[in-house]
Amino acid sequence: MRIKLEVASIERVEADALVVPIFDKESPGGGLPSESAQAANDLAGGWIEELYRSGEFSGKEFETAMLYRPPGMKARRLLVVGAGRSDRFTPAGLRKVAGAAVRFLKPKSTPTIALVLDSGAAAAGQAAAAVEGAILGDFEPDQLKTDKKDAKTVDTFTVVLPGGDESLAETLRSAQVLAEAQNFARTLVNEPANRMTPTVLAARAREMAAECGLECQVLAQDQMRELGMGALLGVAQGSAEPPVLILLRYRPIEESGGAHLGLVGKGITFDSGGISIKPSEGMDKMKYDMAGGAAVIGAMRAIAQLRPPIPVTALIPAVENMPGSRAQRPGDIVATLSGKTVEVLNTDAEGRLILADALTYARTLGCTHLVDAATLTGAIVVALGQVNVGVFSSDDALLQRVLAAARAEGEKMWPMPMDEEYKEQLKSAFADLPNIGTRWGGAVTAAMFLKEFADPTPWVHLDIAGAAWLDDAKPFLAKGPTGVAVRTLAGLAVNWK
Ligand code: BES
Ligand code: MN
Ligand code: ZN
């Protein structure tokens, strides 16, 4: 999708559809508080007021009404999309409105779409959100459908700012980079496990690195054995697919500040549970257990294009968790890269095992700050649903940075506790640590386990098990992989100070 900026009044915009966000008529001040809505209404002879009066359209979120050949305008169609109450309107809301507009129009053959914004102080944030929403809304998880003869595309999305200026071009480019990186991650996650093995994930990362100018190194099984990554290799044992540790390095031309960010992503390309096998119901969804790894790869793609002054190293342990005849058994004890031993009481708690070795390795590479993203626990889905990412941290300063990045990028993330009391659950009679706790507080004990391997380096853990996958499509987003955490991780690096 091409992204354009047009500084013009709405009557001059040429497009298959011109989109105007319209506020709820119950908003304070009522009616049409925005300049663009007022202008569209006036040109179209009071059409929007008429819609309000008819009761057919009241401006509630994602309501739509379309007028063909709107009078006084060059655009073929005028689409109004409800944006909710004006006093509750945020860039996050506009991201959804733009996505809903694209998803509504796309099946109707509208290769060129333009969306009108009001100029003013909020214009930059809104323009960025609109671009992101359009690109994210355009994504369909239909890579492997062959019957796409009626498939329609949106080729150009134009942000129209009647009183704006060209200085917004850079903002739009960065929004485009972020959203495209997020869709790239979604494409990786959407691949089923037979087509997305650890080896394939490494090849995709390598290809992206070559295109974007990142260094890529892939550690093979024997190299990991030599290093002593016993926890990662234990998980890999049950699968015919060899494991890999994918490393991506971004180095700025000029470094500032001395910080070195390490991004670690869980790359379980399929999680059957291993010998502690999962119930068959819903097991198909476990192809998305590499969503953390995909988010990190996506973030690196954006970082390579936006070139912040901080070095960033990404580590993606990629492994298939299967119950093959060589699989590790409950009760096995593995020696991690850190030297600590772990009793594998449940082979389905595999994410923390591969992340333990990757976090240790990140520390040996000199990372001063660590952030991991992982579809780590069902418990976080119970706690937060598919809405928020659970955020765990050992370091308040880094936690605040990550939460600020999430807020700036419009990704919902919620801080979770990490009190020492939870650690009481991590006692093993036969090894330094067990890989599971009791029934209670499962997302926290998983995080406490990771902390043992990240300490003393400042570290944040994002449990994205809920937010990484949408079971039911939204008006603005397809069902399936969401690409959550890509924008936050990239934004964290890009705005590092
Ligand atoms: N990949 C799963 C976590 C998960 C569950 C993600 C549901 C998305 C949806 C993880 O490897 C896992 O199996 N965790 C277990 C841990 C348990 C055995 C302590 C879980 O959450 O049930
Ligand atoms: Mn598991
Ligand atoms: Zn898993």
Short mmCIF file of C-alpha atoms and ligand atoms in Angstrom, two decimals:
data_model
loop_
_atom_site.label_atom_id
_atom_site.label_comp_id
_atom_site.label_asym_id
_atom_site.label_seq_id
_atom_site.Cartn_x
_atom_site.Cartn_y
_atom_site.Cartn_z
CA MET A 1 0.00 0.00 0.00
CA ARG A 2 1.42 3.37 -0.99
CA ILE A 3 1.10 6.10 1.61
CA LYS A 4 0.70 9.73 0.57
CA LEU A 5 0.20 13.07 2.23
CA GLU A 6 -1.99 15.66 0.56
CA VAL A 7 -2.29 19.21 1.76
CA ALA A 8 -5.53 20.19 0.06
CA SER A 9 -9.12 20.98 0.82
CA ILE A 10 -11.49 18.06 0.53
CA GLU A 11 -13.31 19.11 -2.63
CA ARG A 12 -10.07 18.73 -4.60
CA VAL A 13 -9.11 15.23 -3.42
CA GLU A 14 -9.24 12.60 -6.15
CA ALA A 15 -9.92 9.15 -4.75
CA ASP A 16 -12.23 6.18 -5.12
CA ALA A 17 -13.36 6.95 -1.60
CA LEU A 18 -12.90 9.92 0.66
CA VAL A 19 -13.23 8.96 4.33
CA VAL A 20 -14.38 11.46 6.93
CA PRO A 21 -14.42 10.42 10.60
CA ILE A 22 -17.62 11.67 12.25
CA PHE A 23 -18.13 12.05 15.97
CA ASP A 24 -21.06 10.79 17.96
CA LYS A 25 -23.89 13.32 17.82
CA GLU A 26 -24.13 13.04 21.61
CA SER A 27 -20.64 14.59 21.94
CA PRO A 28 -20.34 17.78 23.99
CA GLY A 29 -21.20 20.56 21.58
CA GLY A 30 -23.06 17.95 19.53
CA GLY A 31 -23.35 18.06 15.79
CA LEU A 32 -20.21 18.31 13.73
CA PRO A 33 -17.39 19.70 15.82
CA SER A 34 -14.62 18.82 13.39
CA GLU A 35 -13.66 21.15 10.53
CA SER A 36 -13.49 18.32 8.03
CA ALA A 37 -16.91 16.97 8.97
CA GLN A 38 -18.37 20.44 8.70
CA ALA A 39 -16.77 20.97 5.29
CA ALA A 40 -17.99 17.62 3.98
CA ASN A 41 -21.45 18.30 5.29
CA ASP A 42 -21.61 21.74 3.68
CA LEU A 43 -20.37 20.52 0.30
CA ALA A 44 -22.82 17.63 0.33
CA GLY A 45 -25.77 19.88 1.06
CA GLY A 46 -26.23 18.93 4.71
CA TRP A 47 -26.04 15.17 4.05
CA ILE A 48 -24.37 14.35 7.37
CA GLU A 49 -26.84 16.36 9.43
CA GLU A 50 -29.57 14.59 7.54
CA LEU A 51 -27.98 11.24 8.47
CA TYR A 52 -27.92 12.24 12.12
CA ARG A 53 -31.58 13.27 11.97
CA SER A 54 -32.65 10.08 10.22
CA GLY A 55 -31.41 7.98 13.11
CA GLU A 56 -29.60 5.78 10.62
CA PHE A 57 -26.20 7.05 11.66
CA SER A 58 -25.28 8.60 14.97
CA GLY A 59 -21.49 8.59 14.86
CA LYS A 60 -20.99 5.64 17.21
CA GLU A 61 -17.68 3.83 16.65
CA PHE A 62 -17.39 2.14 13.24
CA GLU A 63 -20.88 2.97 11.96
CA THR A 64 -20.69 3.71 8.26
CA ALA A 65 -22.70 5.52 5.61
CA MET A 66 -21.68 6.06 2.02
CA LEU A 67 -22.65 8.60 -0.59
CA TYR A 68 -21.82 8.03 -4.27
CA ARG A 69 -20.74 10.99 -6.37
CA PRO A 70 -20.80 13.48 -3.49
CA PRO A 71 -21.66 16.93 -4.86
CA GLY A 72 -18.87 19.47 -5.01
CA MET A 73 -16.14 16.86 -4.63
CA LYS A 74 -13.83 15.08 -7.02
CA ALA A 75 -13.87 11.86 -5.01
CA ARG A 76 -16.12 9.04 -6.29
CA ARG A 77 -17.52 8.19 -2.89
CA LEU A 78 -17.83 9.89 0.46
CA LEU A 79 -17.67 7.48 3.37
CA VAL A 80 -18.42 8.68 6.85
CA VAL A 81 -17.20 6.46 9.69
CA GLY A 82 -18.36 6.86 13.28
CA ALA A 83 -15.52 7.85 15.57
CA GLY A 84 -17.35 7.89 18.91
CA ARG A 85 -17.52 10.84 21.24
CA SER A 86 -15.24 13.76 20.42
CA ASP A 87 -14.21 14.20 24.07
CA ARG A 88 -12.96 10.60 24.19
CA PHE A 89 -11.26 10.62 20.83
CA THR A 90 -7.60 9.53 20.81
CA PRO A 91 -5.03 8.54 18.17
CA ALA A 92 -5.75 4.92 19.18
CA GLY A 93 -9.39 5.52 18.26
CA LEU A 94 -8.41 6.98 14.92
CA ARG A 95 -6.14 3.98 14.24
CA LYS A 96 -9.24 1.81 14.54
CA VAL A 97 -11.43 4.14 12.46
CA ALA A 98 -8.89 4.10 9.61
CA GLY A 99 -8.64 0.31 9.83
CA ALA A 100 -12.43 -0.04 9.82
CA ALA A 101 -12.68 2.25 6.77
CA VAL A 102 -10.15 0.19 4.82
CA ARG A 103 -11.81 -3.09 5.78
CA PHE A 104 -15.23 -1.73 4.82
CA LEU A 105 -14.11 -0.33 1.47
CA LYS A 106 -11.67 -2.96 0.26
CA PRO A 107 -14.28 -5.49 -0.95
CA LYS A 108 -15.99 -2.69 -2.87
CA SER A 109 -13.10 -2.04 -5.28
CA THR A 110 -11.57 1.15 -4.01
CA PRO A 111 -7.89 1.10 -5.00
CA THR A 112 -7.42 4.67 -3.81
CA ILE A 113 -8.63 5.76 -0.39
CA ALA A 114 -8.14 9.18 1.19
CA LEU A 115 -8.87 10.04 4.81
CA VAL A 116 -9.39 13.62 5.93
CA LEU A 117 -7.99 14.93 9.21
CA ASP A 118 -8.25 18.23 10.97
CA SER A 119 -5.06 20.26 11.15
CA GLY A 120 -3.81 21.49 14.49
CA ALA A 121 -1.64 20.40 17.36
CA ALA A 122 -2.78 16.77 17.27
CA ALA A 123 -2.33 16.36 13.53
CA ALA A 124 1.02 14.51 13.60
CA GLY A 125 -0.11 11.87 16.09
CA GLN A 126 -3.40 11.44 14.28
CA ALA A 127 -1.83 11.17 10.85
CA ALA A 128 0.56 8.48 12.11
CA ALA A 129 -2.30 6.57 13.72
CA ALA A 130 -4.40 6.77 10.55
CA VAL A 131 -1.57 5.36 8.43
CA GLU A 132 -0.94 2.54 10.90
CA GLY A 133 -4.62 1.72 11.13
CA ALA A 134 -4.99 1.59 7.35
CA ILE A 135 -1.99 -0.71 6.87
CA LEU A 136 -2.96 -2.97 9.79
CA GLY A 137 -6.58 -3.10 8.63
CA ASP A 138 -5.46 -4.11 5.16
CA PHE A 139 -3.82 -7.33 6.44
CA GLU A 140 -5.61 -10.59 5.68
CA PRO A 141 -4.39 -13.95 6.98
CA ASP A 142 -5.16 -15.57 3.61
CA GLN A 143 -1.61 -16.20 2.40
CA LEU A 144 -2.42 -19.83 1.64
CA LYS A 145 -5.84 -19.44 0.07
CA THR A 146 -5.57 -20.12 -3.64
CA ASP A 147 -9.00 -18.93 -4.69
CA LYS A 148 -8.44 -15.22 -4.69
CA LYS A 149 -9.77 -14.32 -8.13
CA ASP A 150 -12.09 -11.70 -6.67
CA ALA A 151 -9.44 -10.34 -4.36
CA LYS A 152 -9.44 -6.56 -4.30
CA THR A 153 -6.55 -4.39 -3.20
CA VAL A 154 -6.10 -0.95 -1.78
CA ASP A 155 -3.12 0.53 -3.60
CA THR A 156 -2.94 4.04 -2.19
CA PHE A 157 -3.92 5.50 1.14
CA THR A 158 -3.74 9.28 1.32
CA VAL A 159 -3.89 11.36 4.46
CA VAL A 160 -5.55 14.66 3.61
CA LEU A 161 -4.76 17.64 5.82
CA PRO A 162 -6.49 20.77 4.53
CA GLY A 163 -4.38 23.17 6.63
CA GLY A 164 -1.31 20.98 7.12
CA ASP A 165 2.22 21.11 5.81
CA GLU A 166 4.82 18.83 4.29
CA SER A 167 6.70 18.48 7.59
CA LEU A 168 4.44 15.52 8.35
CA ALA A 169 6.01 13.37 5.65
CA GLU A 170 8.65 11.96 8.02
CA THR A 171 5.99 11.09 10.62
CA LEU A 172 4.02 9.21 7.99
CA ARG A 173 7.08 7.30 6.83
CA SER A 174 7.88 6.14 10.33
CA ALA A 175 4.25 5.07 10.88
CA GLN A 176 4.38 3.14 7.62
CA VAL A 177 7.62 1.41 8.62
CA LEU A 178 6.16 0.38 11.99
CA ALA A 179 2.88 -0.94 10.62
CA GLU A 180 4.55 -2.81 7.76
CA ALA A 181 6.95 -4.41 10.24
CA GLN A 182 3.95 -5.44 12.31
CA ASN A 183 2.25 -7.02 9.28
CA PHE A 184 5.53 -8.77 8.46
CA ALA A 185 5.46 -10.32 11.94
CA ARG A 186 1.79 -11.30 11.43
CA THR A 187 2.68 -13.04 8.18
CA LEU A 188 5.35 -15.07 9.96
CA VAL A 189 2.97 -16.03 12.77
CA ASN A 190 0.21 -16.96 10.36
CA GLU A 191 2.35 -19.60 8.65
CA PRO A 192 1.36 -23.04 9.90
CA ALA A 193 3.99 -25.09 11.69
CA ASN A 194 4.63 -27.40 8.71
CA ARG A 195 5.75 -24.35 6.75
CA MET A 196 7.33 -22.44 9.60
CA THR A 197 9.93 -24.67 11.20
CA PRO A 198 12.88 -23.25 13.15
CA THR A 199 15.00 -23.56 9.99
CA VAL A 200 12.44 -21.65 7.91
CA LEU A 201 12.14 -18.92 10.55
CA ALA A 202 15.92 -18.50 10.44
CA ALA A 203 15.82 -18.26 6.63
CA ARG A 204 13.11 -15.59 6.80
CA ALA A 205 15.10 -13.63 9.39
CA ARG A 206 18.24 -13.90 7.27
CA GLU A 207 16.42 -12.70 4.17
CA MET A 208 14.95 -9.72 6.02
CA ALA A 209 18.37 -8.90 7.51
CA ALA A 210 19.96 -8.88 4.05
CA GLU A 211 17.24 -6.57 2.73
CA CYS A 212 17.39 -4.14 5.65
CA GLY A 213 21.13 -4.11 6.38
CA LEU A 214 21.22 -6.07 9.65
CA GLU A 215 23.79 -8.68 10.63
CA CYS A 216 22.33 -12.14 10.97
CA GLN A 217 23.95 -15.15 12.59
CA VAL A 218 22.25 -18.48 13.16
CA LEU A 219 23.62 -20.83 15.81
CA ALA A 220 23.04 -24.49 14.96
CA GLN A 221 22.46 -27.34 17.37
CA ASP A 222 26.12 -28.38 17.71
CA GLN A 223 27.21 -24.81 18.44
CA MET A 224 24.56 -24.56 21.13
CA ARG A 225 25.71 -27.87 22.55
CA GLU A 226 29.27 -26.59 22.74
CA LEU A 227 28.08 -23.46 24.51
CA GLY A 228 26.09 -25.53 26.99
CA MET A 229 22.50 -24.53 26.27
CA GLY A 230 21.07 -27.63 27.91
CA ALA A 231 17.63 -26.17 28.61
CA LEU A 232 17.01 -25.11 25.01
CA LEU A 233 18.35 -28.40 23.63
CA GLY A 234 16.22 -30.42 26.03
CA VAL A 235 13.07 -28.90 24.52
CA ALA A 236 14.33 -29.55 20.98
CA GLN A 237 15.07 -33.22 21.67
CA GLY A 238 11.56 -34.46 20.96
CA SER A 239 11.38 -33.03 17.45
CA ALA A 240 12.86 -34.09 14.12
CA GLU A 241 13.28 -30.38 13.34
CA PRO A 242 16.69 -29.08 14.44
CA PRO A 243 16.62 -26.02 16.74
CA VAL A 244 18.35 -22.74 15.96
CA LEU A 245 19.25 -19.58 17.84
CA ILE A 246 18.73 -16.63 15.52
CA LEU A 247 20.82 -13.53 16.21
CA LEU A 248 20.16 -10.19 14.53
CA ARG A 249 22.40 -7.22 15.16
CA TYR A 250 21.71 -3.58 14.54
CA ARG A 251 24.67 -1.23 14.98
CA PRO A 252 24.18 2.52 14.69
CA ILE A 253 26.73 4.58 12.81
CA GLU A 254 27.18 6.71 15.89
CA GLU A 255 26.41 5.30 19.31
CA SER A 256 25.36 7.44 22.20
CA GLY A 257 24.90 6.68 25.87
CA GLY A 258 26.53 3.25 26.22
CA ALA A 259 23.29 1.27 26.47
CA HIS A 260 22.93 -1.94 24.45
CA LEU A 261 19.40 -3.23 24.11
CA GLY A 262 18.77 -6.97 23.92
CA LEU A 263 15.43 -8.17 22.51
CA VAL A 264 14.60 -11.81 23.13
CA GLY A 265 11.62 -13.55 21.49
CA LYS A 266 10.11 -16.98 22.16
CA GLY A 267 10.20 -18.91 18.90
CA ILE A 268 8.36 -22.18 19.56
CA THR A 269 7.19 -22.93 16.00
CA PHE A 270 4.74 -25.47 17.38
CA ASP A 271 3.87 -26.29 20.96
CA SER A 272 2.32 -29.73 21.27
CA GLY A 273 3.25 -29.68 24.95
CA GLY A 274 5.78 -32.47 24.43
CA ILE A 275 5.32 -35.57 26.64
CA SER A 276 3.07 -33.44 28.89
CA ILE A 277 0.94 -33.26 25.78
CA LYS A 278 -1.80 -30.68 25.33
CA PRO A 279 -5.46 -31.61 24.73
CA SER A 280 -6.23 -31.85 20.99
CA GLU A 281 -8.91 -29.18 21.20
CA GLY A 282 -7.35 -25.91 20.11
CA MET A 283 -3.89 -27.37 19.64
CA ASP A 284 -3.85 -26.06 16.06
CA LYS A 285 -3.53 -22.57 17.46
CA MET A 286 -0.14 -23.41 18.94
CA LYS A 287 1.48 -22.46 15.65
CA TYR A 288 1.41 -18.95 17.11
CA ASP A 289 3.80 -19.91 19.91
CA MET A 290 6.54 -18.14 17.94
CA ALA A 291 4.69 -14.81 18.04
CA GLY A 292 7.24 -13.34 20.47
CA GLY A 293 10.08 -14.29 18.13
CA ALA A 294 8.18 -12.87 15.16
CA ALA A 295 7.52 -9.64 17.08
CA VAL A 296 11.24 -9.28 17.78
CA ILE A 297 12.13 -9.97 14.13
CA GLY A 298 9.49 -7.43 13.04
CA ALA A 299 10.79 -4.85 15.50
CA MET A 300 14.34 -5.35 14.18
CA ARG A 301 13.10 -4.69 10.67
CA ALA A 302 11.60 -1.37 11.78
CA ILE A 303 14.71 -0.50 13.81
CA ALA A 304 16.94 -1.14 10.77
CA GLN A 305 14.84 1.30 8.75
CA LEU A 306 14.46 3.98 11.41
CA ARG A 307 18.11 3.81 12.57
CA PRO A 308 18.14 4.90 16.25
CA PRO A 309 21.51 5.67 17.89
CA ILE A 310 21.39 2.64 20.23
CA PRO A 311 22.83 -0.80 19.38
CA VAL A 312 20.23 -3.56 19.47
CA THR A 313 20.80 -7.29 19.47
CA ALA A 314 17.89 -9.67 18.91
CA LEU A 315 17.93 -13.29 20.03
CA ILE A 316 15.25 -15.71 18.88
CA PRO A 317 15.55 -19.27 20.14
CA ALA A 318 13.50 -21.27 17.62
CA VAL A 319 12.45 -24.78 18.58
CA GLU A 320 9.60 -27.19 17.94
CA ASN A 321 8.16 -28.76 21.12
CA MET A 322 7.19 -32.32 20.19
CA PRO A 323 6.76 -35.65 21.99
CA GLY A 324 9.09 -37.73 19.78
CA SER A 325 10.83 -40.83 21.03
CA ARG A 326 13.87 -38.80 22.09
CA ALA A 327 11.74 -36.20 23.86
CA GLN A 328 12.65 -35.06 27.32
CA ARG A 329 10.58 -36.60 30.09
CA PRO A 330 8.93 -35.08 33.14
CA GLY A 331 11.54 -35.36 35.88
CA ASP A 332 14.51 -34.86 33.57
CA ILE A 333 17.09 -32.42 34.89
CA VAL A 334 18.86 -30.14 32.42
CA ALA A 335 21.90 -27.90 32.91
CA THR A 336 21.29 -24.40 31.60
CA LEU A 337 23.88 -22.13 30.01
CA SER A 338 23.96 -20.14 33.27
CA GLY A 339 25.13 -23.24 35.14
CA LYS A 340 21.88 -23.57 37.08
CA THR A 341 20.12 -26.92 36.87
CA VAL A 342 16.39 -27.18 36.16
CA GLU A 343 14.02 -30.05 36.90
CA VAL A 344 11.58 -30.31 34.00
CA LEU A 345 8.41 -31.21 35.86
CA ASN A 346 6.19 -30.33 32.90
CA THR A 347 7.47 -30.43 29.32
CA ASP A 348 4.72 -28.00 28.31
CA ALA A 349 6.44 -25.23 30.28
CA GLU A 350 9.02 -25.12 27.47
CA GLY A 351 9.05 -21.40 26.65
CA ARG A 352 10.82 -20.47 29.86
CA LEU A 353 13.45 -23.17 29.22
CA ILE A 354 14.49 -21.87 25.81
CA LEU A 355 14.27 -18.25 27.04
CA ALA A 356 16.45 -19.02 30.05
CA ASP A 357 19.39 -19.94 27.81
CA ALA A 358 18.70 -17.07 25.39
CA LEU A 359 18.60 -14.51 28.24
CA THR A 360 21.88 -15.82 29.66
CA TYR A 361 23.44 -15.68 26.21
CA ALA A 362 22.19 -12.10 25.70
CA ARG A 363 23.98 -11.12 28.91
CA THR A 364 27.24 -12.70 27.71
CA LEU A 365 26.92 -10.63 24.51
CA GLY A 366 26.98 -7.46 26.59
CA CYS A 367 23.35 -6.39 26.52
CA THR A 368 22.78 -3.82 29.26
CA HIS A 369 18.97 -3.90 29.06
CA LEU A 370 16.81 -6.90 28.20
CA VAL A 371 13.24 -7.11 26.98
CA ASP A 372 11.65 -10.41 26.07
CA ALA A 373 8.33 -11.11 24.33
CA ALA A 374 6.73 -14.52 24.68
CA THR A 375 3.43 -16.34 24.40
CA LEU A 376 4.43 -17.75 27.75
CA THR A 377 1.37 -18.73 29.77
CA GLY A 378 -2.29 -19.61 29.53
CA ALA A 379 -2.55 -17.93 32.94
CA ILE A 380 -1.99 -14.46 31.45
CA VAL A 381 -4.87 -15.12 29.04
CA VAL A 382 -7.09 -15.94 32.02
CA ALA A 383 -5.92 -12.77 33.80
CA LEU A 384 -5.97 -10.21 30.97
CA GLY A 385 -7.83 -11.80 28.06
CA GLN A 386 -6.85 -10.83 24.54
CA VAL A 387 -6.77 -7.13 25.39
CA ASN A 388 -3.62 -6.41 27.40
CA VAL A 389 -0.07 -7.69 27.32
CA GLY A 390 1.16 -8.64 30.82
CA VAL A 391 4.33 -6.77 31.76
CA PHE A 392 6.77 -8.07 34.37
CA SER A 393 10.00 -6.42 35.41
CA SER A 394 12.97 -6.48 37.73
CA ASP A 395 13.80 -2.84 37.12
CA ASP A 396 11.44 0.09 37.54
CA ALA A 397 13.31 2.46 35.21
CA LEU A 398 13.19 0.01 32.30
CA LEU A 399 9.59 -0.88 33.12
CA GLN A 400 8.62 2.79 32.85
CA ARG A 401 10.43 3.10 29.52
CA VAL A 402 8.59 0.10 28.12
CA LEU A 403 5.20 1.26 29.41
CA ALA A 404 5.84 4.73 27.95
CA ALA A 405 6.75 3.18 24.59
CA ALA A 406 3.59 1.06 24.67
CA ARG A 407 1.46 4.10 25.46
CA ALA A 408 3.08 6.14 22.69
CA GLU A 409 2.48 3.36 20.17
CA GLY A 410 -1.06 2.67 21.35
CA GLU A 411 -0.43 -0.92 22.47
CA LYS A 412 -2.22 -1.96 25.66
CA MET A 413 0.15 -3.32 28.30
CA TRP A 414 -0.54 -3.86 31.99
CA PRO A 415 2.07 -4.13 34.77
CA MET A 416 1.95 -7.34 36.81
CA PRO A 417 3.45 -8.03 40.26
CA MET A 418 6.69 -9.89 40.96
CA ASP A 419 6.79 -10.15 44.75
CA GLU A 420 9.42 -12.38 46.35
CA GLU A 421 6.63 -14.51 47.85
CA TYR A 422 5.93 -16.04 44.45
CA LYS A 423 9.46 -17.42 44.36
CA GLU A 424 8.58 -19.84 47.15
CA GLN A 425 6.83 -21.88 44.47
CA LEU A 426 10.08 -22.38 42.58
CA LYS A 427 11.68 -25.02 44.83
CA SER A 428 12.88 -28.36 43.52
CA ALA A 429 14.04 -31.27 45.67
CA PHE A 430 16.51 -32.43 43.03
CA ALA A 431 17.72 -29.40 41.06
CA ASP A 432 18.26 -25.66 41.55
CA LEU A 433 14.82 -24.84 40.14
CA PRO A 434 11.71 -26.60 38.87
CA ASN A 435 10.25 -25.32 35.58
CA ILE A 436 6.73 -24.91 37.04
CA GLY A 437 5.13 -23.64 40.22
CA THR A 438 1.73 -24.54 41.71
CA ARG A 439 -1.65 -23.95 40.09
CA TRP A 440 -1.83 -20.35 41.24
CA GLY A 441 -0.29 -17.25 39.76
CA GLY A 442 1.12 -19.17 36.80
CA ALA A 443 2.03 -16.10 34.73
CA VAL A 444 3.95 -14.64 37.69
CA THR A 445 5.88 -17.81 38.54
CA ALA A 446 6.84 -18.14 34.86
CA ALA A 447 8.19 -14.58 34.99
CA MET A 448 9.98 -15.30 38.30
CA PHE A 449 11.65 -18.25 36.60
CA LEU A 450 12.92 -16.03 33.76
CA LYS A 451 14.16 -13.42 36.22
CA GLU A 452 16.60 -16.00 37.63
CA PHE A 453 18.37 -15.93 34.27
CA ALA A 454 18.07 -12.21 33.46
CA ASP A 455 19.35 -10.95 36.83
CA PRO A 456 21.15 -8.68 37.55
CA THR A 457 20.63 -7.08 34.11
CA PRO A 458 17.59 -4.76 34.00
CA TRP A 459 14.88 -6.78 32.31
CA VAL A 460 11.25 -6.59 31.21
CA HIS A 461 9.15 -9.58 30.21
CA LEU A 462 6.10 -9.20 27.97
CA ASP A 463 3.67 -12.13 28.21
CA ILE A 464 1.79 -11.75 24.91
CA ALA A 465 -0.08 -15.09 25.01
CA GLY A 466 -3.44 -13.29 25.03
CA ALA A 467 -2.86 -10.20 22.91
CA ALA A 468 -0.89 -11.88 20.12
CA TRP A 469 -3.96 -13.61 18.67
CA LEU A 470 -7.48 -12.38 17.95
CA ASP A 471 -10.09 -15.17 18.02
CA ASP A 472 -12.82 -13.00 16.53
CA ALA A 473 -12.27 -10.37 13.85
CA LYS A 474 -12.87 -6.72 14.74
CA PRO A 475 -14.24 -4.14 12.27
CA PHE A 476 -10.69 -2.78 12.03
CA LEU A 477 -8.60 -5.97 12.33
CA ALA A 478 -8.70 -9.47 10.87
CA LYS A 479 -8.94 -12.59 12.98
CA GLY A 480 -5.63 -14.25 13.80
CA PRO A 481 -2.15 -12.90 14.54
CA THR A 482 -2.07 -9.28 15.74
CA GLY A 483 1.66 -8.55 15.66
CA VAL A 484 1.43 -7.07 19.14
CA ALA A 485 4.68 -5.74 20.68
CA VAL A 486 6.34 -4.93 17.34
CA ARG A 487 5.59 -1.21 17.62
CA THR A 488 6.42 -1.04 21.33
CA LEU A 489 9.78 -2.82 20.95
CA ALA A 490 10.73 -0.72 17.94
CA GLY A 491 9.49 2.47 19.60
CA LEU A 492 11.50 1.65 22.72
CA ALA A 493 14.72 1.58 20.67
CA VAL A 494 13.82 4.46 18.36
CA ASN A 495 12.98 6.86 21.19
CA TRP A 496 15.69 5.68 23.61
CA LYS A 497 17.24 8.63 25.45
N1 BES B 1 2.60 -21.71 24.78
C1 BES B 1 2.01 -22.05 26.02
C2 BES B 1 1.23 -20.90 26.64
C3 BES B 1 -0.05 -20.53 25.97
C4 BES B 1 -1.24 -21.12 26.37
C5 BES B 1 -0.07 -19.58 24.98
C6 BES B 1 -2.42 -20.76 25.77
C7 BES B 1 -1.25 -19.24 24.39
C8 BES B 1 -2.43 -19.81 24.79
C9 BES B 1 3.09 -22.45 27.03
O1 BES B 1 4.18 -23.08 26.49
C10 BES B 1 2.45 -23.40 27.97
O2 BES B 1 2.08 -24.45 27.53
N2 BES B 1 2.31 -23.00 29.23
C11 BES B 1 1.68 -23.82 30.20
C12 BES B 1 2.51 -23.77 31.45
C13 BES B 1 2.10 -24.76 32.48
C14 BES B 1 2.45 -26.16 32.02
C15 BES B 1 2.81 -24.44 33.77
C16 BES B 1 0.28 -23.24 30.44
O3 BES B 1 0.14 -22.03 30.46
O4 BES B 1 -0.65 -24.02 30.57
MN MN B 2 3.87 -25.17 26.29
ZN ZN B 3 4.61 -22.64 24.55
#
